[in-house]
mmCIF file of C-alpha atoms in Angstrom:
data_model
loop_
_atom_site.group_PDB
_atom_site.id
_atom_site.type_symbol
_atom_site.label_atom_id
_atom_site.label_comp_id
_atom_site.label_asym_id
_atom_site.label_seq_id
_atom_site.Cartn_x
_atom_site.Cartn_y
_atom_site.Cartn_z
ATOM 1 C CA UNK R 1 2.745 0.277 4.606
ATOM 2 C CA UNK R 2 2.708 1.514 1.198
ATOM 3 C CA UNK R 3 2.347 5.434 0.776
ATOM 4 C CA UNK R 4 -1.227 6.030 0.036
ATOM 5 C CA UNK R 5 -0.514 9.815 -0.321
ATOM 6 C CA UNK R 6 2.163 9.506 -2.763
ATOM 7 C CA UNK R 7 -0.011 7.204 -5.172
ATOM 8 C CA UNK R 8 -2.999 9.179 -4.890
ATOM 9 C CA UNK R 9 -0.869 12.406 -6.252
ATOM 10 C CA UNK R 10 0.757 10.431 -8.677
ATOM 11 C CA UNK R 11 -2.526 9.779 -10.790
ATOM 12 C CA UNK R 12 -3.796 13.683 -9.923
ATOM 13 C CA UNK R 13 -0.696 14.863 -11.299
ATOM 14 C CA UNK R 14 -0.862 12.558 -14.258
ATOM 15 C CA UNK R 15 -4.606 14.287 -14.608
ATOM 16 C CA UNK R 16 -3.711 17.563 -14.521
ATOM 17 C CA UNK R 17 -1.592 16.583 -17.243
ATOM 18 C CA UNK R 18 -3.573 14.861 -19.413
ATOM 19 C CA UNK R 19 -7.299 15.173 -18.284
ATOM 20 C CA UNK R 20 -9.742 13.165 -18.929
ATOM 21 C CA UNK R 21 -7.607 9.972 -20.854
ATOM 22 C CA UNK R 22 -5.982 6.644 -20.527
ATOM 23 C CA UNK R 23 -3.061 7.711 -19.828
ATOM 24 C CA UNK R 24 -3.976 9.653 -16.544
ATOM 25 C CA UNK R 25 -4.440 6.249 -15.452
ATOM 26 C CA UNK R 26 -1.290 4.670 -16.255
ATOM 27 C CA UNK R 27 -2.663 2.822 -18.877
ATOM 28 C CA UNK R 28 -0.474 2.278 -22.295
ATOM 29 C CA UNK R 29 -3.729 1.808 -24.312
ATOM 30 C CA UNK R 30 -7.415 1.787 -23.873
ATOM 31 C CA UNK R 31 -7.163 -1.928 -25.093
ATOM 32 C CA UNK R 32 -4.866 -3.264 -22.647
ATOM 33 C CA UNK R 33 -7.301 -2.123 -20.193
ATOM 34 C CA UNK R 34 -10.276 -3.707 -21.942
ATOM 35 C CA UNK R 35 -8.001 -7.148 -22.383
ATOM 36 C CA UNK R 36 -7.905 -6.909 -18.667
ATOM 37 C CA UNK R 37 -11.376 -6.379 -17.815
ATOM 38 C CA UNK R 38 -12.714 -9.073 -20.108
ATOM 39 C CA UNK R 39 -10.672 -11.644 -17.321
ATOM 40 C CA UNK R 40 -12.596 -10.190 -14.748
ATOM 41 C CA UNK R 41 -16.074 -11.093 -16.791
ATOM 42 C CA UNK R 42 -14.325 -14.618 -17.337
ATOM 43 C CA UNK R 43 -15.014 -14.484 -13.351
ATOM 44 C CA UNK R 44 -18.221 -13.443 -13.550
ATOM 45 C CA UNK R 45 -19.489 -16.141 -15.749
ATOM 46 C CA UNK R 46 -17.639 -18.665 -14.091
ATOM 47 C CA UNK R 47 -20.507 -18.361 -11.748
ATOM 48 C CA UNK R 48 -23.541 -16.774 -14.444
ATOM 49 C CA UNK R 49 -25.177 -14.836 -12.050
ATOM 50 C CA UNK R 50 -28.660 -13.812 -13.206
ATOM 51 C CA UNK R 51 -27.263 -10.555 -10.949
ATOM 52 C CA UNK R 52 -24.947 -8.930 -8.917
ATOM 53 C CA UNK R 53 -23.317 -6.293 -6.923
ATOM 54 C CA UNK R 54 -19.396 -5.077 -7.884
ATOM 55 C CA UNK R 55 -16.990 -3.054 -5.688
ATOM 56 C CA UNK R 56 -14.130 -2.115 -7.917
ATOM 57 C CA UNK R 57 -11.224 -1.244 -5.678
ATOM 58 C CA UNK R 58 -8.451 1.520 -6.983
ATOM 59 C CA UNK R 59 -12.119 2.900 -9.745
ATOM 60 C CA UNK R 60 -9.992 5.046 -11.594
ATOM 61 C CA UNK R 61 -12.194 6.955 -13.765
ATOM 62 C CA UNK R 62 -14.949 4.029 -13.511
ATOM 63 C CA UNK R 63 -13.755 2.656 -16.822
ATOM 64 C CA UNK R 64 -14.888 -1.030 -15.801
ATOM 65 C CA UNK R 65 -18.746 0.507 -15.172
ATOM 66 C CA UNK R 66 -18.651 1.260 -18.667
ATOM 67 C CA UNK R 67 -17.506 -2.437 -19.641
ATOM 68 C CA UNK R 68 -20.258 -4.112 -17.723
ATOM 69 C CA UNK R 69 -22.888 -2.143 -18.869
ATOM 70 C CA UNK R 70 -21.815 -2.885 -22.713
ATOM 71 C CA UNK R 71 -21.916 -6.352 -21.725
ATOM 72 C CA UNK R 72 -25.313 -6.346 -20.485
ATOM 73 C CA UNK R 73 -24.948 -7.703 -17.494
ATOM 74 C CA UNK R 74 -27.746 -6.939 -15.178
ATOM 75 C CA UNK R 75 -25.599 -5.447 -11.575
ATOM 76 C CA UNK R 76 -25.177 -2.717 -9.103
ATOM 77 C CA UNK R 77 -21.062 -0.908 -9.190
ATOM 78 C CA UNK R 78 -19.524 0.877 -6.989
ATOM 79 C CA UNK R 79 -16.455 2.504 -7.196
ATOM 80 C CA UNK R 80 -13.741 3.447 -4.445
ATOM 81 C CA UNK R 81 -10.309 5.290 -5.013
ATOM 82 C CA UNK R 82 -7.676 6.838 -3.079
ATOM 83 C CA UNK R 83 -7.456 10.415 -5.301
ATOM 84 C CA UNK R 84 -10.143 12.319 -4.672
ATOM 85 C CA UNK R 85 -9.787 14.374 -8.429
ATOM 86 C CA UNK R 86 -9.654 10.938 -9.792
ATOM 87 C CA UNK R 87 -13.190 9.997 -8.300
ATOM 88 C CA UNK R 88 -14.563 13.863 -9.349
ATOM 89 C CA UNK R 89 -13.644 12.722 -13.208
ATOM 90 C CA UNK R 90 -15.444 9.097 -12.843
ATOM 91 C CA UNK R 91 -18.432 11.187 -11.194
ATOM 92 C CA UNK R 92 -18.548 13.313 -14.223
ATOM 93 C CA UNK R 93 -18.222 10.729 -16.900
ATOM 94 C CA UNK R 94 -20.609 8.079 -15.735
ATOM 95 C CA UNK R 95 -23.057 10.024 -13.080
ATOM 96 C CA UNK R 96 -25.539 7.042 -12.884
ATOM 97 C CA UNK R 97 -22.464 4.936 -10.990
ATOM 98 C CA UNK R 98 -21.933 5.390 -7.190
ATOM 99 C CA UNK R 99 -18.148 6.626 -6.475
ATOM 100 C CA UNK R 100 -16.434 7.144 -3.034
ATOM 101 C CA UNK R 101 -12.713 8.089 -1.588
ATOM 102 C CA UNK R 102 -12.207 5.322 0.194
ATOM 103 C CA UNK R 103 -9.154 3.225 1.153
ATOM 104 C CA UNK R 104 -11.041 -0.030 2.530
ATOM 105 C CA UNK R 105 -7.840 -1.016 4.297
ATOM 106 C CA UNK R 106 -8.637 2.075 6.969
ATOM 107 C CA UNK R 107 -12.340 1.904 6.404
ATOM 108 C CA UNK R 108 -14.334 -0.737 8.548
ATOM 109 C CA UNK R 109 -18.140 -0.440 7.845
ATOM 110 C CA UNK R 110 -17.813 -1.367 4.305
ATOM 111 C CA UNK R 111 -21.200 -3.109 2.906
ATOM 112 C CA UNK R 112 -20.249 -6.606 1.205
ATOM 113 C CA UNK R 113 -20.287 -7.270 -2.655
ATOM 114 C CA UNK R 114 -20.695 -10.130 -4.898
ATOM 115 C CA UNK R 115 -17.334 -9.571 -6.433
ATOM 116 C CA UNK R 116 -14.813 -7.261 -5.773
ATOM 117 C CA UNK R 117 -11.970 -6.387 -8.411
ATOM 118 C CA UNK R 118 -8.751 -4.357 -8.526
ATOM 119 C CA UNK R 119 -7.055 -3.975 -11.564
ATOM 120 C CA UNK R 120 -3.988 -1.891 -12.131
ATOM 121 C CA UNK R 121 -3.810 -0.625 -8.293
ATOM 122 C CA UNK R 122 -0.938 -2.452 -6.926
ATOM 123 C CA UNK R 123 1.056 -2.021 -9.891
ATOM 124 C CA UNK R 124 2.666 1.372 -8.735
ATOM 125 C CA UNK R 125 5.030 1.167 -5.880
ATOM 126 C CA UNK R 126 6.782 4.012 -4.037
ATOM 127 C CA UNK R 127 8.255 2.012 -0.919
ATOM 128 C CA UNK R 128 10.785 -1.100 -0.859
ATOM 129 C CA UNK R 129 9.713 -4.363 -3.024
ATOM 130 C CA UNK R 130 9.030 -5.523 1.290
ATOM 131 C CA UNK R 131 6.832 -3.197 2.285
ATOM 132 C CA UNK R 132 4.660 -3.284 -0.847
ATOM 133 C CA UNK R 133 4.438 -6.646 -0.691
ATOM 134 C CA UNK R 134 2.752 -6.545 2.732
ATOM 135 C CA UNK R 135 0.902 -4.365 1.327
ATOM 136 C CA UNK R 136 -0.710 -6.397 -0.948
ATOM 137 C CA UNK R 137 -0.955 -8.912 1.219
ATOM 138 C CA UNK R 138 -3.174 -7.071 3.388
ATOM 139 C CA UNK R 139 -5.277 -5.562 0.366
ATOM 140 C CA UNK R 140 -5.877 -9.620 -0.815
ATOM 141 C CA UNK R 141 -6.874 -10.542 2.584
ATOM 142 C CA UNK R 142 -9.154 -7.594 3.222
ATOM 143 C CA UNK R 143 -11.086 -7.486 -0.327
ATOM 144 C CA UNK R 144 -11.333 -11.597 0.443
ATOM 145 C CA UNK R 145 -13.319 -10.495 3.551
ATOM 146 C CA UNK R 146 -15.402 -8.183 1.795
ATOM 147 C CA UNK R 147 -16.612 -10.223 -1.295
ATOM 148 C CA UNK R 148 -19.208 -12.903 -1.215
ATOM 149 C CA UNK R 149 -18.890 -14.992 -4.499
ATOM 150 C CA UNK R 150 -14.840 -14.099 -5.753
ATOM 151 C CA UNK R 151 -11.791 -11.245 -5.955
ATOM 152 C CA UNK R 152 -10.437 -10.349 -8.897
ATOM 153 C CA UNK R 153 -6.912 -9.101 -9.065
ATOM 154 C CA UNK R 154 -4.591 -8.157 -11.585
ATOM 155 C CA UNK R 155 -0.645 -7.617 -11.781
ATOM 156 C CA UNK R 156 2.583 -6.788 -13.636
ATOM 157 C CA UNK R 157 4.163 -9.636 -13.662
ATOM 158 C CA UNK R 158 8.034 -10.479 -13.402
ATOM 159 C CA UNK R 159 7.404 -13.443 -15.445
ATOM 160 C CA UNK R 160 6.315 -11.187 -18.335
ATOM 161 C CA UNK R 161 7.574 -12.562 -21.775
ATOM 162 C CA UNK R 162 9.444 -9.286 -22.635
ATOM 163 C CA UNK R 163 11.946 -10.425 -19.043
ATOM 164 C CA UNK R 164 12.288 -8.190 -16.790
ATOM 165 C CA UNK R 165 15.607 -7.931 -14.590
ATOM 166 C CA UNK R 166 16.012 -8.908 -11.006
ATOM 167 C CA UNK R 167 17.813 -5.586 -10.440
ATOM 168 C CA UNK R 168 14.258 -4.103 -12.441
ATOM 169 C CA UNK R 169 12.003 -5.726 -10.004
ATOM 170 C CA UNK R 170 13.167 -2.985 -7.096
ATOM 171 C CA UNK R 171 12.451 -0.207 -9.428
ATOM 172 C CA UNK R 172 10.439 2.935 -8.164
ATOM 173 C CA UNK R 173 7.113 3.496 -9.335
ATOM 174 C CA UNK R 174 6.423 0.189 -11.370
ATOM 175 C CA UNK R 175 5.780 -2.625 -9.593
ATOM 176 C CA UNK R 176 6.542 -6.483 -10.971
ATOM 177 C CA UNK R 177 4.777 -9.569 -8.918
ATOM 178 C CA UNK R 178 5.842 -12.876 -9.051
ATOM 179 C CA UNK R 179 3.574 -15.364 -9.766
ATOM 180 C CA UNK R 180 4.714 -17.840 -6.946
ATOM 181 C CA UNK R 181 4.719 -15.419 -4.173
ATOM 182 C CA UNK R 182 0.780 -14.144 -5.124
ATOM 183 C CA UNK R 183 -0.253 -18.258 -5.290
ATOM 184 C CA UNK R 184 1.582 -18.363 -1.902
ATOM 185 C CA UNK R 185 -0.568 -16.042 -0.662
ATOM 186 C CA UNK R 186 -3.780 -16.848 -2.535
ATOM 187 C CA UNK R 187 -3.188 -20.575 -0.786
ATOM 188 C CA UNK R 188 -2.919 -18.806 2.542
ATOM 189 C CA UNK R 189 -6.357 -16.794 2.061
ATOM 190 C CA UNK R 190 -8.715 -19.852 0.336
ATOM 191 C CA UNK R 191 -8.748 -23.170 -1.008
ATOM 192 C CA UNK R 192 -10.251 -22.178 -4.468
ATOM 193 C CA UNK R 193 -8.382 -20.130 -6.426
ATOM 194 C CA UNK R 194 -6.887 -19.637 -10.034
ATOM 195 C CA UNK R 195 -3.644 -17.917 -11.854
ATOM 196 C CA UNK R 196 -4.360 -16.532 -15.227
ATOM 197 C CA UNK R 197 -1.026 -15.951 -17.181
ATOM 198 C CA UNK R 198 -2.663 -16.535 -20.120
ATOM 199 C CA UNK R 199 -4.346 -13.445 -21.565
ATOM 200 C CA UNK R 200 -1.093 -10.631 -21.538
ATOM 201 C CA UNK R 201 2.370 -10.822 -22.053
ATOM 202 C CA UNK R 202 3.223 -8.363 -18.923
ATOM 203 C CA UNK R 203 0.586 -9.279 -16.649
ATOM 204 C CA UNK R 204 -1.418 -11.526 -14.414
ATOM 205 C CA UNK R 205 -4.560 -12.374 -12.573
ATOM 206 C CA UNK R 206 -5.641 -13.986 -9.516
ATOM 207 C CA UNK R 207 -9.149 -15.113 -8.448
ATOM 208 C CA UNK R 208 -9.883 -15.623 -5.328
ATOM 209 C CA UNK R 209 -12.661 -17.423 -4.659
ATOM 210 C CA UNK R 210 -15.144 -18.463 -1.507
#
């Protein structure tokens, strides 16, 4: 199983070192983020939901919160990560959200949302390409069982037009998906879903939907 310790003081140490900005979250720029989060709200109108309820899996500092609420959409967010320091900051910056440490893989009683998303979370890796794999195998399944409308789930992708090396994909700390073995799984888990490899040049997104 993927180190859960090790990731959650990777982003506190990136926050001690750069506080409250983008890149204590790994980002490379606020509007990479932003291009991500706008596929997620492709999701969300797939559906137009007059409202709805969001768990946003791996929060960060609660920077997708932010995005709904500028898009008016009328909903109810919360927000679980693994780093507790990392939740503190999204409690600060947006105190009107609900925030919680949680990892939902070791957490039963979770309520059920609307739509759950993850985006960025899987992307660091500090086991073998194997193990993480599983890994997100069981995060897919498990955020499946918690949603009731769709997941949303984003990823580096190996496929990404810059290329990225076989020898790269094995690399510690950044961590490439294929496409194929993500629709593999999404086929397992549902009979609706959807690849989006259209919107970045390093990344994808899977929906998953009921």
């Amino acid at each position: 199983m993927a180190d859960i310790k090790k990731q959650a003081d990777y982003y506190e140490n990136l926050l001690s070192t750069y506080g409250d900005h983008f890149l204590s979250l790994d980002w490379k720029s606020p509007e990479s983020q932003g291009i991500r989060f706008n596929v997620f709200a492709d999701l969300i109108n797939m559906f137009v939901p007059d409202s709805f309820s969001v768990l946003d899996v791996g929060c960060g500092f609660g920077d997708l919160y932010d995005f709904l609420r500028k898009q008016n959409y009328k909903y109810s967010y919360t927000g679980f990560d693994i780093a507790p320091k990392i939740i503190d900051m999204a409690r600060k910056k947006y105190p009107q959200a609900k925030f919680d440490v949680c990892d939902i893989l070791q957490t039963k009683n979770i309520e059920k949302r609307d739509f759950i998303f993850l985006c960025g979370a899987l992307n660091i890796c500090f086991t073998d390409r194997d193990i993480h794999m599983e890994y997100i195998k069981s995060m897919l399944i498990r955020m499946f069982e918690l949603c009731k409308i769709a997941v949303g789930v984003n990823f580096l992708s190996s496929k990404a037009l810059y290329y990225v090396k076989d020898e790269d994909l094995n690399q510690k700390q950044y961590f490439y998906s294929k496409p194929e073995e993500i629709t593999a799984m999404a086929k397992g888990l549902c009979d609706r879903f959807v690849i989006r490899h259209d919107y970045h040049p390093g990344d994808f997104t899977v929906y998953l939907i009921k």
